[in-house]
Amino acid sequence: MTDAALTARPGHALVGRARAPGDKSMSHRALLLGALAKGVTEIEGLLEGEDVLNTAKAMRGFGATVDQLGEGRWRVEGQGGFSEPSDVIDCGNAGTGVRLIMGAAAGFDLSATFTGDASLRGRPMGRVLTPLGLMGAIWMGRSGGRLPLTLKGGNLKSIVYRLPMASAQVKSAVLLAGLHAEGGVEVQEPEPTRDHTERMLRAFGVTVDVTDTPDARIVRLDAGQSLTGTKVRAPGDPSSAAFPIVAALITPGSRVTIEGVMLNPLRAGIFTTLQEMGADLTIENLREESGEPVGDLTACYSALKGVEVPAERAPAMIDEYPILAVAAAFATGTTIMRGIGEMRVKESDRIALMANGLKACGVDIEEEPEGMIVHGSGQAPKGGARITTKGDHRIAMSHLVLGLAAQTAVTVDEPEMIATSFPTFHSLMADLGADISA
Ligand code: S3P
């Protein structure tokens, strides 16, 4: 960790147009499925954030040829499967990277050792190791299923797995392992989560059946299906777009358009919620790219009001609650966010860090075991704090956005971690007129 810090200062309206960086979830999956496939996959719009670059490196470790052709343009040549890596697979800060790669690797007769940075080594891996173990994979490592660990795959059996938590990472790990499990797999999701794995597997030629029942969404996949290299375009990441959009909504005089934002209904919960709060947020030029709905979003400064976010919306915006809490701090009235216990096992305990950070900035926020309640005064919070981010990119960006519209500047530590998901955050915000500097 370094001593560097970034400070966001208020007093400047945000005006202009920008393109959100490529979607992180789709970028991980494009590299991973490209490496599993036979033949060449060409990717456009890949997010060149550190998390995704670690997945690119990992795919080379498992035997794929991965090359950057230009900005966001990548070529992956897979061998139709993974071979045993000769070195440790280090996924850095990326929970999505390591969990999906472990699922894919479990399908092959190989042994691989996985690790990550201090944050990732503290995060629960049992949630994927349990189903992979039931399918026949073996792992050895620290107690509690934390990294580093060694996974031995191959000879997997079929499984019907009901997700104990709403997690697209766990669903995806089981589906990817299921490609090589005798008899295939069925994953039951009581609460539907982002479906990029299902959509992208289809683009690579795999048949995936999805059935909605009153009890669960059921995803089934037959084993023995091979993937064929294809072309993938990653649209703009809604999780990243949410930062400049909320910045515009809370900063007087602002009008910002973010182009090419992916609006998959299982990702776009933040925009629905902001509209319910009274945000002047419009979607234009709605189209389809790589099988995903995409649009251009324009946000203008708005008088927001508090709302209760339906708990069942949580999977569709789980990464956006930190920035929603910031929007709620500027709203008039109470915003209730419940059913979000999963936030505590992200890159940091995001409920605790948002509660601490917002309190330090003068916001009235209550922390619950699985929720946050923000009492907005309808006025700019005082700000004026230095925030401990525990190396969490979204905690850092959320507080910087707050600082742009607070009464006094807000400083965050470890801003270098923003590069894990949004390496162009600083320049994009500066181009829109934000005052963020060391
Ligand atoms: C992701 C799923 C979510 C999300 C993460 C990306 C994915 O995690 O928080 O940033 O790409 O599948 P969970 O599946 O653990 O909810």
mmCIF file of N, CA, C and O in Angstrom, residues 370-437:
data_model
loop_
_atom_site.group_PDB
_atom_site.id
_atom_site.type_symbol
_atom_site.label_atom_id
_atom_site.label_comp_id
_atom_site.label_asym_id
_atom_site.label_seq_id
_atom_site.Cartn_x
_atom_site.Cartn_y
_atom_site.Cartn_z
ATOM 1 N N GLU A 370 -27.760 -6.699 7.781
ATOM 2 C CA GLU A 370 -27.899 -6.912 6.339
ATOM 3 C C GLU A 370 -28.534 -5.706 5.656
ATOM 4 O O GLU A 370 -29.328 -5.849 4.720
ATOM 5 N N GLY A 371 -28.210 -4.519 6.149
ATOM 6 C CA GLY A 371 -28.834 -3.355 5.540
ATOM 7 C C GLY A 371 -28.179 -2.037 5.924
ATOM 8 O O GLY A 371 -27.288 -1.982 6.787
ATOM 9 N N MET A 372 -28.631 -0.974 5.252
ATOM 10 C CA MET A 372 -28.202 0.395 5.560
ATOM 11 C C MET A 372 -29.434 1.286 5.428
ATOM 12 O O MET A 372 -30.242 1.091 4.511
ATOM 13 N N ILE A 373 -29.545 2.239 6.351
ATOM 14 C CA ILE A 373 -30.639 3.203 6.267
ATOM 15 C C ILE A 373 -30.014 4.596 6.321
ATOM 16 O O ILE A 373 -29.269 4.916 7.252
ATOM 17 N N VAL A 374 -30.283 5.391 5.291
ATOM 18 C CA VAL A 374 -29.703 6.734 5.215
ATOM 19 C C VAL A 374 -30.833 7.742 5.375
ATOM 20 O O VAL A 374 -31.853 7.667 4.672
ATOM 21 N N HIS A 375 -30.652 8.675 6.323
ATOM 22 C CA HIS A 375 -31.627 9.751 6.516
ATOM 23 C C HIS A 375 -31.053 11.004 5.847
ATOM 24 O O HIS A 375 -30.158 11.653 6.393
ATOM 25 N N GLY A 376 -31.545 11.299 4.664
ATOM 26 C CA GLY A 376 -31.024 12.450 3.918
ATOM 27 C C GLY A 376 -31.713 13.723 4.379
ATOM 28 O O GLY A 376 -32.918 13.731 4.656
ATOM 29 N N SER A 377 -30.945 14.823 4.447
ATOM 30 C CA SER A 377 -31.522 16.091 4.900
ATOM 31 C C SER A 377 -31.949 16.935 3.699
ATOM 32 O O SER A 377 -32.505 18.016 3.860
ATOM 33 N N GLY A 378 -31.643 16.454 2.494
ATOM 34 C CA GLY A 378 -31.958 17.245 1.309
ATOM 35 C C GLY A 378 -30.904 18.312 1.048
ATOM 36 O O GLY A 378 -31.048 19.119 0.135
ATOM 37 N N GLN A 379 -29.841 18.280 1.867
ATOM 38 C CA GLN A 379 -28.765 19.257 1.671
ATOM 39 C C GLN A 379 -27.430 18.545 1.539
ATOM 40 O O GLN A 379 -27.312 17.391 1.943
ATOM 41 N N ALA A 380 -26.461 19.258 1.039
ATOM 42 C CA ALA A 380 -25.141 18.638 0.888
ATOM 43 C C ALA A 380 -24.554 18.321 2.256
ATOM 44 O O ALA A 380 -24.506 19.195 3.127
ATOM 45 N N PRO A 381 -24.091 17.087 2.469
ATOM 46 C CA PRO A 381 -23.419 16.758 3.730
ATOM 47 C C PRO A 381 -22.130 17.561 3.881
ATOM 48 O O PRO A 381 -21.600 18.081 2.889
ATOM 49 N N LYS A 382 -21.622 17.613 5.129
ATOM 50 C CA LYS A 382 -20.466 18.516 5.345
ATOM 51 C C LYS A 382 -19.196 18.011 4.667
ATOM 52 O O LYS A 382 -18.377 18.777 4.225
ATOM 53 N N GLY A 383 -19.024 16.675 4.540
ATOM 54 C CA GLY A 383 -17.775 16.164 3.939
ATOM 55 C C GLY A 383 -16.606 16.414 4.869
ATOM 56 O O GLY A 383 -16.720 16.256 6.086
ATOM 57 N N GLY A 384 -15.457 16.800 4.281
ATOM 58 C CA GLY A 384 -14.318 17.202 5.113
ATOM 59 C C GLY A 384 -13.612 16.070 5.827
ATOM 60 O O GLY A 384 -12.935 16.316 6.830
ATOM 61 N N ALA A 385 -13.754 14.815 5.340
ATOM 62 C CA ALA A 385 -13.124 13.691 6.038
ATOM 63 C C ALA A 385 -12.077 13.022 5.151
ATOM 64 O O ALA A 385 -12.067 13.193 3.928
ATOM 65 N N ARG A 386 -11.191 12.261 5.807
ATOM 66 C CA ARG A 386 -10.276 11.371 5.082
ATOM 67 C C ARG A 386 -10.810 9.957 5.288
ATOM 68 O O ARG A 386 -10.988 9.511 6.420
ATOM 69 N N ILE A 387 -11.065 9.266 4.210
ATOM 70 C CA ILE A 387 -11.781 7.984 4.268
ATOM 71 C C ILE A 387 -10.816 6.812 4.139
ATOM 72 O O ILE A 387 -9.972 6.777 3.244
ATOM 73 N N THR A 388 -11.002 5.831 5.013
ATOM 74 C CA THR A 388 -10.263 4.571 4.920
ATOM 75 C C THR A 388 -11.039 3.656 3.990
ATOM 76 O O THR A 388 -12.193 3.318 4.265
ATOM 77 N N THR A 389 -10.417 3.264 2.879
ATOM 78 C CA THR A 389 -11.146 2.456 1.886
ATOM 79 C C THR A 389 -10.829 0.969 1.976
ATOM 80 O O THR A 389 -11.435 0.166 1.274
ATOM 81 N N LYS A 390 -9.849 0.612 2.797
ATOM 82 C CA LYS A 390 -9.396 -0.790 2.884
ATOM 83 C C LYS A 390 -9.152 -1.366 1.491
ATOM 84 O O LYS A 390 -9.485 -2.526 1.214
ATOM 85 N N GLY A 391 -8.639 -0.558 0.599
ATOM 86 C CA GLY A 391 -8.285 -1.043 -0.740
ATOM 87 C C GLY A 391 -9.474 -1.414 -1.595
ATOM 88 O O GLY A 391 -9.326 -2.163 -2.562
ATOM 89 N N ASP A 392 -10.663 -0.896 -1.275
ATOM 90 C CA ASP A 392 -11.864 -1.255 -2.049
ATOM 91 C C ASP A 392 -12.165 -0.127 -3.047
ATOM 92 O O ASP A 392 -12.531 0.985 -2.663
ATOM 93 N N HIS A 393 -12.059 -0.452 -4.338
ATOM 94 C CA HIS A 393 -12.243 0.533 -5.409
ATOM 95 C C HIS A 393 -13.584 1.234 -5.343
ATOM 96 O O HIS A 393 -13.684 2.440 -5.560
ATOM 97 N N ARG A 394 -14.653 0.490 -5.033
ATOM 98 C CA ARG A 394 -15.976 1.129 -5.058
ATOM 99 C C ARG A 394 -16.192 2.031 -3.834
ATOM 100 O O ARG A 394 -16.931 3.012 -3.899
ATOM 101 N N ILE A 395 -15.557 1.698 -2.718
ATOM 102 C CA ILE A 395 -15.631 2.585 -1.542
ATOM 103 C C ILE A 395 -14.899 3.888 -1.869
ATOM 104 O O ILE A 395 -15.366 4.989 -1.553
ATOM 105 N N ALA A 396 -13.753 3.768 -2.552
ATOM 106 C CA ALA A 396 -12.979 4.970 -2.914
ATOM 107 C C ALA A 396 -13.785 5.848 -3.877
ATOM 108 O O ALA A 396 -13.957 7.052 -3.642
ATOM 109 N N MET A 397 -14.294 5.262 -4.972
ATOM 110 C CA MET A 397 -15.009 6.083 -5.963
ATOM 111 C C MET A 397 -16.275 6.697 -5.367
ATOM 112 O O MET A 397 -16.615 7.849 -5.668
ATOM 113 N N SER A 398 -16.973 5.958 -4.509
ATOM 114 C CA SER A 398 -18.210 6.494 -3.915
ATOM 115 C C SER A 398 -17.919 7.742 -3.093
ATOM 116 O O SER A 398 -18.632 8.748 -3.191
ATOM 117 N N HIS A 399 -16.862 7.687 -2.277
ATOM 118 C CA HIS A 399 -16.567 8.849 -1.429
ATOM 119 C C HIS A 399 -16.002 10.013 -2.235
ATOM 120 O O HIS A 399 -16.216 11.176 -1.883
ATOM 121 N N LEU A 400 -15.282 9.717 -3.326
ATOM 122 C CA LEU A 400 -14.812 10.825 -4.179
ATOM 123 C C LEU A 400 -16.011 11.526 -4.819
ATOM 124 O O LEU A 400 -16.055 12.756 -4.896
ATOM 125 N N VAL A 401 -16.993 10.745 -5.258
ATOM 126 C CA VAL A 401 -18.199 11.359 -5.833
ATOM 127 C C VAL A 401 -18.886 12.228 -4.775
ATOM 128 O O VAL A 401 -19.305 13.356 -5.045
ATOM 129 N N LEU A 402 -18.956 11.724 -3.556
ATOM 130 C CA LEU A 402 -19.556 12.517 -2.476
ATOM 131 C C LEU A 402 -18.818 13.849 -2.316
ATOM 132 O O LEU A 402 -19.431 14.920 -2.182
ATOM 133 N N GLY A 403 -17.474 13.774 -2.371
ATOM 134 C CA GLY A 403 -16.660 14.980 -2.177
ATOM 135 C C GLY A 403 -16.899 16.046 -3.237
ATOM 136 O O GLY A 403 -16.700 17.229 -2.992
ATOM 137 N N LEU A 404 -17.342 15.631 -4.434
ATOM 138 C CA LEU A 404 -17.583 16.599 -5.515
ATOM 139 C C LEU A 404 -18.757 17.520 -5.218
ATOM 140 O O LEU A 404 -18.880 18.584 -5.827
ATOM 141 N N ALA A 405 -19.646 17.053 -4.310
ATOM 142 C CA ALA A 405 -20.853 17.845 -4.057
ATOM 143 C C ALA A 405 -21.068 18.130 -2.571
ATOM 144 O O ALA A 405 -22.073 18.731 -2.199
ATOM 145 N N ALA A 406 -20.119 17.689 -1.729
ATOM 146 C CA ALA A 406 -20.248 17.956 -0.289
ATOM 147 C C ALA A 406 -19.905 19.430 -0.013
ATOM 148 O O ALA A 406 -19.496 20.163 -0.919
ATOM 149 N N GLN A 407 -20.049 19.856 1.266
ATOM 150 C CA GLN A 407 -19.710 21.262 1.571
ATOM 151 C C GLN A 407 -18.204 21.483 1.514
ATOM 152 O O GLN A 407 -17.743 22.540 1.119
ATOM 153 N N THR A 408 -17.441 20.449 1.945
ATOM 154 C CA THR A 408 -15.972 20.575 1.859
ATOM 155 C C THR A 408 -15.393 19.277 1.291
ATOM 156 O O THR A 408 -16.047 18.231 1.281
ATOM 157 N N ALA A 409 -14.149 19.359 0.864
ATOM 158 C CA ALA A 409 -13.506 18.270 0.121
ATOM 159 C C ALA A 409 -13.451 16.961 0.913
ATOM 160 O O ALA A 409 -13.457 16.957 2.144
ATOM 161 N N VAL A 410 -13.387 15.835 0.180
ATOM 162 C CA VAL A 410 -13.260 14.497 0.786
ATOM 163 C C VAL A 410 -12.024 13.830 0.184
ATOM 164 O O VAL A 410 -11.803 13.881 -1.030
ATOM 165 N N THR A 411 -11.243 13.196 1.073
ATOM 166 C CA THR A 411 -10.003 12.526 0.648
ATOM 167 C C THR A 411 -10.148 11.022 0.855
ATOM 168 O O THR A 411 -10.742 10.592 1.851
ATOM 169 N N VAL A 412 -9.638 10.224 -0.084
ATOM 170 C CA VAL A 412 -9.657 8.762 0.088
ATOM 171 C C VAL A 412 -8.232 8.224 0.043
ATOM 172 O O VAL A 412 -7.393 8.730 -0.706
ATOM 173 N N ASP A 413 -7.992 7.167 0.826
ATOM 174 C CA ASP A 413 -6.679 6.524 0.773
ATOM 175 C C ASP A 413 -6.696 5.401 -0.275
ATOM 176 O O ASP A 413 -7.753 5.046 -0.794
ATOM 177 N N GLU A 414 -5.550 4.892 -0.613
ATOM 178 C CA GLU A 414 -5.374 3.778 -1.563
ATOM 179 C C GLU A 414 -6.149 3.966 -2.882
ATOM 180 O O GLU A 414 -6.790 3.026 -3.363
ATOM 181 N N PRO A 415 -6.114 5.153 -3.484
ATOM 182 C CA PRO A 415 -6.893 5.364 -4.718
ATOM 183 C C PRO A 415 -6.385 4.521 -5.880
ATOM 184 O O PRO A 415 -7.106 4.338 -6.865
ATOM 185 N N GLU A 416 -5.158 3.993 -5.760
ATOM 186 C CA GLU A 416 -4.623 3.174 -6.862
ATOM 187 C C GLU A 416 -5.495 1.942 -7.104
ATOM 188 O O GLU A 416 -5.503 1.375 -8.193
ATOM 189 N N MET A 417 -6.287 1.531 -6.089
ATOM 190 C CA MET A 417 -7.129 0.338 -6.265
ATOM 191 C C MET A 417 -8.283 0.575 -7.243
ATOM 192 O O MET A 417 -8.886 -0.373 -7.745
ATOM 193 N N ILE A 418 -8.569 1.850 -7.541
ATOM 194 C CA ILE A 418 -9.639 2.162 -8.505
ATOM 195 C C ILE A 418 -9.334 1.508 -9.852
ATOM 196 O O ILE A 418 -10.238 1.137 -10.610
ATOM 197 N N ALA A 419 -8.046 1.315 -10.129
ATOM 198 C CA ALA A 419 -7.640 0.721 -11.418
ATOM 199 C C ALA A 419 -8.076 -0.738 -11.553
ATOM 200 O O ALA A 419 -8.026 -1.292 -12.648
ATOM 201 N N THR A 420 -8.530 -1.370 -10.477
ATOM 202 C CA THR A 420 -8.985 -2.761 -10.618
ATOM 203 C C THR A 420 -10.215 -2.840 -11.521
ATOM 204 O O THR A 420 -10.366 -3.779 -12.282
ATOM 205 N N SER A 421 -11.104 -1.825 -11.428
ATOM 206 C CA SER A 421 -12.345 -1.905 -12.203
ATOM 207 C C SER A 421 -12.555 -0.724 -13.148
ATOM 208 O O SER A 421 -13.311 -0.840 -14.106
ATOM 209 N N PHE A 422 -11.938 0.438 -12.859
ATOM 210 C CA PHE A 422 -12.265 1.653 -13.619
ATOM 211 C C PHE A 422 -10.983 2.475 -13.774
ATOM 212 O O PHE A 422 -10.856 3.563 -13.210
ATOM 213 N N PRO A 423 -10.029 1.940 -14.580
ATOM 214 C CA PRO A 423 -8.724 2.598 -14.655
ATOM 215 C C PRO A 423 -8.797 4.017 -15.211
ATOM 216 O O PRO A 423 -7.898 4.816 -14.960
ATOM 217 N N THR A 424 -9.882 4.349 -15.934
ATOM 218 C CA THR A 424 -9.991 5.694 -16.513
ATOM 219 C C THR A 424 -10.890 6.614 -15.673
ATOM 220 O O THR A 424 -11.268 7.697 -16.129
ATOM 221 N N PHE A 425 -11.222 6.201 -14.470
ATOM 222 C CA PHE A 425 -12.136 6.987 -13.615
ATOM 223 C C PHE A 425 -11.666 8.443 -13.499
ATOM 224 O O PHE A 425 -12.421 9.381 -13.738
ATOM 225 N N HIS A 426 -10.380 8.595 -13.133
ATOM 226 C CA HIS A 426 -9.860 9.926 -12.852
ATOM 227 C C HIS A 426 -9.939 10.816 -14.094
ATOM 228 O O HIS A 426 -10.453 11.942 -14.040
ATOM 229 N N SER A 427 -9.474 10.317 -15.238
ATOM 230 C CA SER A 427 -9.464 11.161 -16.447
ATOM 231 C C SER A 427 -10.884 11.403 -16.954
ATOM 232 O O SER A 427 -11.220 12.504 -17.397
ATOM 233 N N LEU A 428 -11.748 10.381 -16.875
ATOM 234 C CA LEU A 428 -13.136 10.567 -17.340
ATOM 235 C C LEU A 428 -13.837 11.631 -16.500
ATOM 236 O O LEU A 428 -14.488 12.541 -17.030
ATOM 237 N N MET A 429 -13.656 11.554 -15.186
ATOM 238 C CA MET A 429 -14.308 12.533 -14.312
ATOM 239 C C MET A 429 -13.721 13.930 -14.546
ATOM 240 O O MET A 429 -14.451 14.927 -14.578
ATOM 241 N N ALA A 430 -12.408 14.001 -14.733
ATOM 242 C CA ALA A 430 -11.764 15.307 -14.978
ATOM 243 C C ALA A 430 -12.278 15.909 -16.284
ATOM 244 O O ALA A 430 -12.565 17.115 -16.352
ATOM 245 N N ASP A 431 -12.446 15.075 -17.318
ATOM 246 C CA ASP A 431 -12.955 15.587 -18.603
ATOM 247 C C ASP A 431 -14.367 16.155 -18.450
ATOM 248 O O ASP A 431 -14.769 17.039 -19.209
ATOM 249 N N LEU A 432 -15.121 15.629 -17.498
ATOM 250 C CA LEU A 432 -16.483 16.133 -17.270
ATOM 251 C C LEU A 432 -16.465 17.395 -16.393
ATOM 252 O O LEU A 432 -17.506 18.003 -16.169
ATOM 253 N N GLY A 433 -15.294 17.720 -15.856
ATOM 254 C CA GLY A 433 -15.174 18.950 -15.057
ATOM 255 C C GLY A 433 -14.952 18.728 -13.571
ATOM 256 O O GLY A 433 -14.891 19.698 -12.804
ATOM 257 N N ALA A 434 -14.806 17.468 -13.162
ATOM 258 C CA ALA A 434 -14.633 17.194 -11.721
ATOM 259 C C ALA A 434 -13.249 17.620 -11.258
ATOM 260 O O ALA A 434 -12.276 17.479 -12.001
ATOM 261 N N ASP A 435 -13.188 18.113 -10.039
ATOM 262 C CA ASP A 435 -11.893 18.501 -9.442
ATOM 263 C C ASP A 435 -11.460 17.391 -8.490
ATOM 264 O O ASP A 435 -11.879 17.349 -7.327
ATOM 265 N N ILE A 436 -10.680 16.462 -9.019
ATOM 266 C CA ILE A 436 -10.156 15.353 -8.208
ATOM 267 C C ILE A 436 -8.642 15.347 -8.426
ATOM 268 O O ILE A 436 -8.190 15.251 -9.560
ATOM 269 N N SER A 437 -7.897 15.476 -7.338
ATOM 270 C CA SER A 437 -6.429 15.469 -7.520
ATOM 271 C C SER A 437 -5.760 15.019 -6.235
ATOM 272 O O SER A 437 -6.403 14.876 -5.196
#
